[in-house]
C-alpha cells in the first residue's frame, strides 16, 4: 500500500519538517527555536538477534526516537512493518509532539519501529522479537521518561510482553511503562476503540460545521486495522453508509453500502476484505478516488499525493492515519475546498485514552468505559473547535491551524523552561 500510488518515494521526515517550517514561519518563531524544534532530541537505532523457530538466528533493526520532551515524557507507538525507516520514525515522533499539544495532554512526542513483516513470524518469534527489542530500547523508556503504545501491526498482546519485560528487569510490575495493554493488566476501557472514536467525534463536529447530514453521508475508508475497521463500525452506528474499505491487499466497493460486521467476519475468515460478496474489488489507489462524502485514510503515510489529490471526490477528509497527505496534495485539497481534519487532531483519540490509561495506572485506578468516552469527547471536541476557530479567524487550512495551535504550545513550554545549562 505504501508504494502503490507514488512515483518517487516521498520521505515522511522531509514532509514533517516542511509542515513544521510552514507553522514556524507563520508564528514568526525565532531562529534558535526553529532549529531546536526542527530536529529530534534523541534517536536510537538498535540491531538485535532473535532465535527463530528453525534454530537459525536473525538480526533485526529497530528504532526509538524522542522528538521533544518539553511538555512531558515522550509518548508514541511502536510499529512493526517491513518498510519502517529511521526517517519515518522521526516524522512519526515529531507528529506525536504536535498531536499531544493539540489535545493538551502533558507529553512530548516519541515513536518506535522495527523493520519486520510480523505476519511472517510465528507467535513465539513475535514474542521473542518484542522482548528483545524492548530490552534494547530500555535505555530510553520508563513510565516517567518515554511510554510506548500500539501502532501499525502491534496490539495489546505485544504491549503485555513489553510491560512484562520491563517489569522483570526492574523486579516489580510497572503498568505505566506502556499503554494499550489488555484490560487485565492495567489497560484502559475504551483504549482499543479510542483512535476511531476520536476520529468519529471529529467527523461529527466537522459535518455539523459543513452542513453535511451524517445519516445520508457515504464513507470510504482506506485501511482495515485498529483505526479503520473500528471507524467503519462506529460511523455505521452514526447511520452513515460505508461504501468502500480496503486493507493492505486491496479494497472493495459497493455504492449501496457494505455491511461492516459481515466484512469483518469475511476478513477474519479469508485474511483479506477482497472477494466480499456483492462488492467490486478495487485497488487502494482506486479507493481514495471513489464517489463519497467522507474519506478516512486509516493506513500509512503518503497516500494522497500531488498525483491523485485532484481526483479525490470527498467533501471531507478525516485522517485516522498519520501523515497520509503530502504538503503538495494539501495545496490541491485546499484549492478544491475539501475540508481536512488533520492527523494530529483527527487521530489524537488514541493517545488521549493512552494518557487516561497512564493516569489510571499511576493512581492504581480503573475508570468505566462511559467515563473514558465522556472525557475523550470533551477533549476531542475542544481541540476540534479550537483548531476550527483558528482556521476561520486566519482563513487558513485546518492542518495549518492545528500546527499553529500545537507548535505555539510547544514553543511556549520550551521558552519557559529555558536552556540548560
Ligand atoms: N500509535 C498511536 C498514534 O499514532 C497512539 C500512540 C499512543 O497512544 O501513545 O497516535
Coordinates of C-alpha atoms and ligand atoms in Angstrom, one line a residue:
X1 CA 0.0 0.0 0.0
X2 CA 2.9 2.3 0.6
X3 CA 4.3 2.4 -2.9
X4 CA 1.2 1.8 -5.0
X5 CA 0.4 5.3 -5.8
X6 CA 3.7 7.1 -5.5
X7 CA 6.2 7.5 -8.3
X8 CA 9.3 8.5 -6.4
X9 CA 9.2 7.6 -2.8
X10 CA 8.3 10.6 -0.6
X11 CA 10.3 11.0 2.6
X12 CA 8.0 11.4 5.5
X13 CA 10.7 13.3 7.5
X14 CA 11.0 15.9 4.7
X15 CA 7.2 16.2 4.8
X16 CA 7.1 16.6 8.6
X17 CA 9.9 19.3 8.6
X18 CA 8.1 21.1 5.7
X19 CA 4.9 21.2 7.7
X20 CA 6.7 22.5 10.8
X21 CA 8.6 25.2 8.8
X22 CA 5.3 26.5 7.5
X23 CA 3.9 26.9 11.0
X24 CA 7.2 28.3 12.3
X25 CA 7.1 30.9 9.6
X26 CA 3.6 31.9 10.3
X27 CA 4.3 32.1 14.1
X28 CA 7.5 34.0 13.4
X29 CA 9.4 31.7 15.7
X30 CA 12.9 32.9 16.3
X31 CA 15.7 31.1 14.5
X32 CA 17.1 29.2 17.6
X33 CA 13.6 27.9 18.5
X34 CA 13.1 26.7 14.9
X35 CA 16.4 24.9 15.0
X36 CA 15.6 23.2 18.3
X37 CA 12.1 22.0 17.3
X38 CA 13.1 21.0 13.8
X39 CA 15.2 18.0 15.0
X40 CA 14.5 15.1 17.2
X41 CA 16.0 15.2 20.7
X42 CA 17.2 11.6 20.7
X43 CA 17.4 8.9 18.0
X44 CA 18.3 5.3 18.9
X45 CA 19.0 2.6 16.4
X46 CA 19.3 -1.0 17.6
X47 CA 20.3 -4.2 15.8
X48 CA 19.3 -7.3 17.8
X49 CA 19.4 -11.0 17.3
X50 CA 16.3 -13.3 17.6
X51 CA 16.3 -17.1 17.6
X52 CA 13.8 -18.3 15.0
X53 CA 11.7 -21.5 15.3
X54 CA 14.0 -23.4 13.0
X55 CA 17.0 -22.7 15.2
X56 CA 18.5 -20.0 13.0
X57 CA 19.4 -16.5 14.2
X58 CA 18.0 -13.4 12.5
X59 CA 19.3 -9.9 13.2
X60 CA 16.6 -7.2 13.1
X61 CA 16.8 -3.4 13.1
X62 CA 14.6 -1.2 15.2
X63 CA 14.4 2.5 16.3
X64 CA 13.1 4.6 19.1
X65 CA 13.1 8.3 18.6
X66 CA 12.1 11.1 21.1
X67 CA 11.3 14.2 19.2
X68 CA 10.5 16.5 22.1
X69 CA 10.3 16.3 25.9
X70 CA 9.3 19.9 26.6
X71 CA 5.8 19.3 27.8
X72 CA 6.3 15.9 29.4
X73 CA 7.7 12.4 28.8
X74 CA 7.9 11.1 25.3
X75 CA 4.7 9.3 24.1
X76 CA 4.0 7.3 21.0
X77 CA 3.5 3.9 19.5
X78 CA 5.8 1.2 18.1
X79 CA 5.1 -0.2 14.7
X80 CA 6.2 -3.4 13.1
X81 CA 6.4 -3.1 9.3
X82 CA 8.8 -4.2 6.6
X83 CA 9.1 -0.6 5.2
X84 CA 10.0 1.1 8.5
X85 CA 12.9 3.6 8.2
X86 CA 14.6 5.9 10.7
X87 CA 13.2 8.9 8.7
X88 CA 9.7 7.5 9.0
X89 CA 10.0 7.1 12.8
X90 CA 11.5 10.6 13.1
X91 CA 8.5 12.0 11.3
X92 CA 6.0 10.0 13.4
X93 CA 7.8 11.1 16.6
X94 CA 7.5 14.8 15.6
X95 CA 3.8 14.3 14.7
X96 CA 3.3 12.9 18.2
X97 CA 4.7 16.0 19.7
X98 CA 2.2 18.2 17.9
X99 CA -0.6 15.7 18.5
X100 CA -0.2 15.7 22.2
X101 CA 0.0 19.5 22.2
X102 CA -3.2 19.9 20.1
X103 CA -5.2 17.9 22.6
X104 CA -3.4 19.5 25.5
X105 CA -2.1 16.3 27.2
X106 CA 1.2 16.5 29.1
X107 CA 3.5 14.6 26.8
X108 CA 6.3 15.1 24.4
X109 CA 6.5 13.1 21.2
X110 CA 8.2 9.7 20.5
X111 CA 7.9 6.8 18.2
X112 CA 9.4 3.4 17.6
X113 CA 9.5 0.9 14.8
X114 CA 11.0 -2.5 13.8
X115 CA 11.8 -3.5 10.3
X116 CA 9.8 -6.7 10.1
X117 CA 6.8 -8.2 8.5
X118 CA 5.2 -9.6 11.6
X119 CA 2.7 -11.7 9.5
X120 CA 5.7 -13.9 8.6
X121 CA 6.6 -14.6 12.2
X122 CA 5.2 -17.3 14.5
X123 CA 3.7 -16.1 17.8
X124 CA 6.8 -17.4 19.6
X125 CA 9.1 -15.5 17.3
X126 CA 7.0 -12.3 17.6
X127 CA 7.2 -12.6 21.4
X128 CA 11.0 -13.1 21.3
X129 CA 11.4 -10.1 18.9
X130 CA 9.3 -7.9 21.1
X131 CA 11.0 -8.8 24.4
X132 CA 14.5 -8.3 22.9
X133 CA 13.6 -5.1 21.1
X134 CA 12.1 -3.7 24.3
X135 CA 15.2 -4.7 26.2
X136 CA 17.4 -2.8 23.7
X137 CA 15.3 0.4 24.0
X138 CA 15.1 0.3 27.8
X139 CA 17.8 2.9 28.0
X140 CA 15.2 5.4 26.9
X141 CA 11.8 4.1 28.1
X142 CA 10.1 4.3 31.5
X143 CA 6.8 5.5 33.0
X144 CA 8.3 9.0 33.6
X145 CA 10.5 9.0 30.5
X146 CA 9.0 7.5 27.4
X147 CA 5.8 5.5 27.3
X148 CA 5.3 3.3 24.1
X149 CA 1.9 2.2 22.8
X150 CA 0.5 0.2 19.9
X151 CA 0.7 1.4 16.3
X152 CA 0.6 -0.4 12.9
X153 CA 0.8 -4.2 13.4
X154 CA 1.2 -4.1 17.2
X155 CA -1.6 -4.7 19.7
X156 CA -2.5 -5.3 23.4
X157 CA -0.7 -8.7 23.4
X158 CA 2.6 -7.0 22.2
X159 CA 2.1 -4.3 24.9
X160 CA 1.7 -7.0 27.6
X161 CA 5.0 -8.6 26.6
X162 CA 6.7 -5.2 26.7
X163 CA 5.3 -4.4 30.1
X164 CA 6.3 -7.8 31.4
X165 CA 9.8 -7.5 30.0
X166 CA 10.3 -4.1 31.7
X167 CA 8.8 -5.3 34.9
X168 CA 11.0 -8.4 35.0
X169 CA 14.1 -6.2 34.6
X170 CA 13.2 -3.8 37.5
X171 CA 11.8 -6.6 39.7
X172 CA 8.2 -5.3 40.2
X173 CA 5.2 -4.7 38.0
X174 CA 5.1 -1.4 36.2
X175 CA 1.8 -1.0 34.3
X176 CA 2.6 2.7 33.4
X177 CA 5.5 1.8 31.1
X178 CA 3.3 1.2 28.1
X179 CA -0.3 1.9 27.2
X180 CA -2.7 0.0 25.1
X181 CA -2.4 -3.0 27.4
X182 CA -5.0 -5.7 27.9
X183 CA -7.6 -4.6 30.5
X184 CA -6.5 -7.4 32.8
X185 CA -3.0 -5.8 33.0
X186 CA -4.0 -2.2 33.7
X187 CA -5.2 -1.4 30.2
X188 CA -8.0 1.2 29.9
X189 CA -11.5 0.6 29.0
X190 CA -12.1 2.2 25.5
X191 CA -8.4 2.3 24.5
X192 CA -8.8 -0.2 21.7
X193 CA -11.6 1.9 20.1
X194 CA -10.1 5.3 21.0
X195 CA -8.4 6.3 17.8
X196 CA -11.5 5.5 15.8
X197 CA -13.8 7.0 18.4
X198 CA -11.8 10.3 18.4
X199 CA -12.0 10.4 14.6
X200 CA -15.7 9.9 14.7
X201 CA -16.1 12.7 17.3
X202 CA -14.2 15.0 15.0
X203 CA -16.3 14.0 12.0
X204 CA -19.5 14.7 13.9
X205 CA -18.2 18.2 14.6
X206 CA -17.0 18.7 11.0
X207 CA -20.2 17.6 9.3
X208 CA -22.2 20.0 11.6
X209 CA -19.9 22.8 10.5
X210 CA -20.1 21.8 6.8
X211 CA -23.9 21.2 6.8
X212 CA -23.5 17.5 5.8
X213 CA -26.1 15.1 7.1
X214 CA -24.3 12.2 8.5
X215 CA -27.2 9.8 8.0
X216 CA -27.0 10.5 4.3
X217 CA -23.2 10.5 4.0
X218 CA -21.2 8.0 2.1
X219 CA -17.9 7.0 3.6
X220 CA -14.7 5.4 2.1
X221 CA -12.1 4.0 4.5
X222 CA -8.5 3.1 3.5
X223 CA -7.0 0.6 5.9
X224 CA -8.9 -2.0 8.0
X225 CA -6.7 -2.3 11.1
X226 CA -7.4 -1.0 14.5
X227 CA -8.3 2.5 13.3
X228 CA -10.1 1.7 10.0
X229 CA -12.2 -1.3 10.9
X230 CA -13.5 0.3 14.2
X231 CA -14.1 3.6 12.5
X232 CA -16.2 1.7 9.9
X233 CA -18.3 0.2 12.8
X234 CA -18.6 3.5 14.7
X235 CA -19.6 5.6 11.6
X236 CA -22.1 2.9 10.7
X237 CA -23.6 3.3 14.2
X238 CA -24.0 7.0 13.4
X239 CA -26.1 6.0 10.4
X240 CA -23.6 6.9 7.7
X241 CA -23.1 4.4 4.8
X242 CA -19.7 2.9 4.3
X243 CA -19.3 2.3 0.5
X244 CA -15.7 1.3 0.3
X245 CA -13.0 -0.2 2.6
X246 CA -9.5 -1.6 1.9
X247 CA -6.7 -3.4 3.7
X248 CA -3.0 -4.0 2.7
X249 CA -4.1 -6.5 0.0
X250 CA -6.7 -4.2 -1.8
X251 CA -10.2 -2.9 -1.4
X252 CA -13.9 -3.4 -2.0
X253 CA -16.6 -1.1 -3.2
X254 CA -20.4 -1.1 -3.2
X255 CA -22.1 2.2 -3.8
X256 CA -25.2 0.9 -2.0
X257 CA -23.2 0.3 1.2
X258 CA -21.2 -2.5 2.8
X259 CA -22.4 -4.5 5.8
X260 CA -19.4 -3.8 8.0
X261 CA -19.9 -6.6 10.5
X262 CA -20.0 -9.1 7.7
X263 CA -16.9 -7.6 6.1
X264 CA -15.1 -8.0 9.4
X265 CA -16.2 -11.7 9.5
X266 CA -15.1 -12.1 5.9
X267 CA -11.6 -10.7 6.6
X268 CA -11.2 -12.9 9.6
X269 CA -12.0 -15.9 7.5
X270 CA -10.1 -15.1 4.3
X271 CA -7.3 -12.8 5.5
X272 CA -8.5 -10.0 3.1
X273 CA -11.5 -7.9 2.5
X274 CA -11.3 -8.7 -1.2
X275 CA -13.8 -11.1 -2.7
X276 CA -16.5 -9.9 -0.4
X277 CA -19.9 -11.0 -1.9
X278 CA -21.8 -8.2 -3.7
X279 CA -18.9 -5.8 -3.8
X280 CA -16.4 -5.0 -6.5
X281 CA -12.7 -5.5 -5.9
X282 CA -10.7 -2.3 -6.2
X283 CA -7.2 -1.2 -5.5
X284 CA -6.0 1.0 -2.7
X285 CA -5.4 3.8 -5.2
X286 CA -8.9 3.5 -6.5
X287 CA -10.4 3.5 -3.0
X288 CA -9.2 7.1 -2.5
X289 CA -11.0 8.2 -5.6
X290 CA -14.4 6.7 -5.1
X291 CA -17.6 8.8 -5.0
X292 CA -18.1 9.6 -1.4
X293 CA -18.7 12.4 1.1
X294 CA -16.2 11.4 3.7
X295 CA -12.8 9.8 3.1
X296 CA -10.9 8.3 6.0
X297 CA -7.3 7.4 5.3
X298 CA -6.5 4.9 8.1
X299 CA -3.4 3.2 6.8
X300 CA 0.1 4.6 6.1
X301 CA 1.8 7.8 5.0
X302 CA 1.9 9.4 1.6
X303 CA -1.4 8.1 0.2
X304 CA -2.9 11.4 -1.0
X305 CA -0.2 13.0 -3.1
X306 CA 0.1 15.5 -6.0
X307 CA -0.7 12.7 -8.3
X308 CA -4.1 11.8 -7.1
X309 CA -5.3 14.7 -4.9
X310 CA -7.2 16.2 -7.8
X311 CA -9.2 13.0 -8.2
X312 CA -10.5 13.0 -4.6
X313 CA -14.2 13.4 -4.6
X314 CA -14.9 13.5 -0.9
X315 CA -16.0 16.8 0.7
X316 CA -14.3 15.9 4.0
X317 CA -11.0 14.0 4.6
X318 CA -10.6 12.7 8.2
X319 CA -7.0 11.5 8.7
X320 CA -7.1 8.5 11.1
X321 CA -3.7 7.5 9.7
X322 CA -0.5 9.5 10.4
X323 CA 0.8 11.5 7.5
X324 CA -1.4 10.2 4.7
X325 CA -1.4 13.5 2.8
X326 CA 1.7 15.3 1.4
X327 CA 2.0 19.1 1.5
X328 CA 1.6 19.3 -2.3
X329 CA -1.7 17.4 -2.0
X330 CA -2.7 19.7 0.8
X331 CA -2.4 22.6 -1.5
X332 CA -4.7 20.9 -4.0
X333 CA -7.3 19.8 -1.5
X334 CA -7.4 23.4 0.0
X335 CA -8.0 24.8 -3.5
X336 CA -10.7 22.3 -4.1
X337 CA -12.3 23.4 -0.8
X338 CA -12.1 19.9 0.6
X339 CA -12.3 20.1 4.4
X340 CA -9.4 18.5 6.2
X341 CA -9.3 17.1 9.7
X342 CA -5.6 16.7 10.0
X343 CA -3.9 13.6 11.6
X344 CA -2.5 15.5 14.6
X345 CA -6.1 16.3 15.6
X346 CA -8.2 13.6 13.9
X347 CA -6.4 10.5 15.3
X348 CA -5.4 12.0 18.7
X349 CA -8.1 10.0 20.4
X350 CA -5.7 7.1 20.7
X351 CA -3.0 8.9 22.6
X352 CA -5.6 10.7 24.6
X353 CA -7.0 7.5 26.0
X354 CA -3.4 6.3 26.4
X355 CA -2.9 9.3 28.7
X356 CA -6.1 8.2 30.6
X357 CA -4.6 4.7 30.9
X358 CA -1.3 6.0 32.2
X359 CA -3.1 8.3 34.8
X360 CA -5.2 5.3 35.9
X361 CA -2.1 3.1 36.2
X362 CA -0.1 5.7 38.2
X363 CA -3.1 6.1 40.5
X364 CA -3.9 2.4 40.7
X365 CA -7.4 3.3 39.5
X366 CA -9.8 2.0 36.9
X367 CA -12.5 4.1 35.1
X368 CA -15.6 2.8 33.4
X369 CA -15.9 2.9 29.6
X370 CA -18.5 5.6 29.9
X371 CA -16.2 7.8 31.9
X372 CA -13.4 7.3 29.4
X373 CA -15.6 8.1 26.4
X374 CA -17.1 11.2 28.0
X375 CA -13.7 12.5 28.9
X376 CA -12.4 11.7 25.4
X377 CA -15.3 13.5 23.8
X378 CA -14.7 16.7 25.9
X379 CA -11.0 16.8 24.8
X380 CA -11.7 16.0 21.1
X381 CA -14.5 18.5 20.7
X382 CA -12.5 21.2 22.4
X383 CA -9.4 20.5 20.3
X384 CA -11.5 20.5 17.1
X385 CA -13.3 23.7 18.0
X386 CA -10.0 25.5 18.9
X387 CA -8.5 24.4 15.6
X388 CA -11.6 25.4 13.7
X389 CA -11.6 28.8 15.3
X390 CA -8.0 29.5 14.2
X391 CA -8.8 28.3 10.7
X392 CA -11.8 30.6 10.4
X393 CA -10.1 33.6 12.0
X394 CA -7.0 33.3 9.9
X395 CA -8.8 32.0 6.8
X396 CA -6.4 29.0 6.7
X397 CA -6.4 25.3 6.1
X398 CA -7.2 23.1 9.1
X399 CA -3.8 21.4 9.1
X400 CA -2.1 24.8 9.3
X401 CA -4.4 25.8 12.1
X402 CA -3.7 22.7 14.1
X403 CA 0.0 23.3 13.6
X404 CA -0.2 26.9 14.8
X405 CA -2.0 25.7 17.9
X406 CA 0.4 22.9 18.6
X407 CA 3.7 24.5 17.7
X408 CA 2.8 27.6 19.7
X409 CA 2.2 25.4 22.8
X410 CA 5.4 23.5 22.5
X411 CA 7.4 26.6 21.7
X412 CA 6.0 28.4 24.8
X413 CA 6.8 25.5 27.0
X414 CA 10.4 25.3 25.6
X415 CA 10.8 29.1 26.1
X416 CA 9.6 29.0 29.7
X417 CA 11.9 26.1 30.6
X418 CA 14.9 28.0 29.1
X419 CA 18.2 26.5 28.1
X420 CA 20.1 24.0 30.3
X421 CA 22.8 24.7 31.5
Ligands
LIG1 N1 0.2 5.0 17.8 C1 -0.9 5.9 18.1 C2 -0.7 7.2 17.4 O1 -0.1 7.3 16.4 C3 -1.1 6.0 19.6 C4 0.1 6.5 20.4 C5 -0.1 6.4 21.9 O2 -1.1 6.0 22.4 O3 0.9 6.7 22.6 O4 -1.2 8.2 17.9

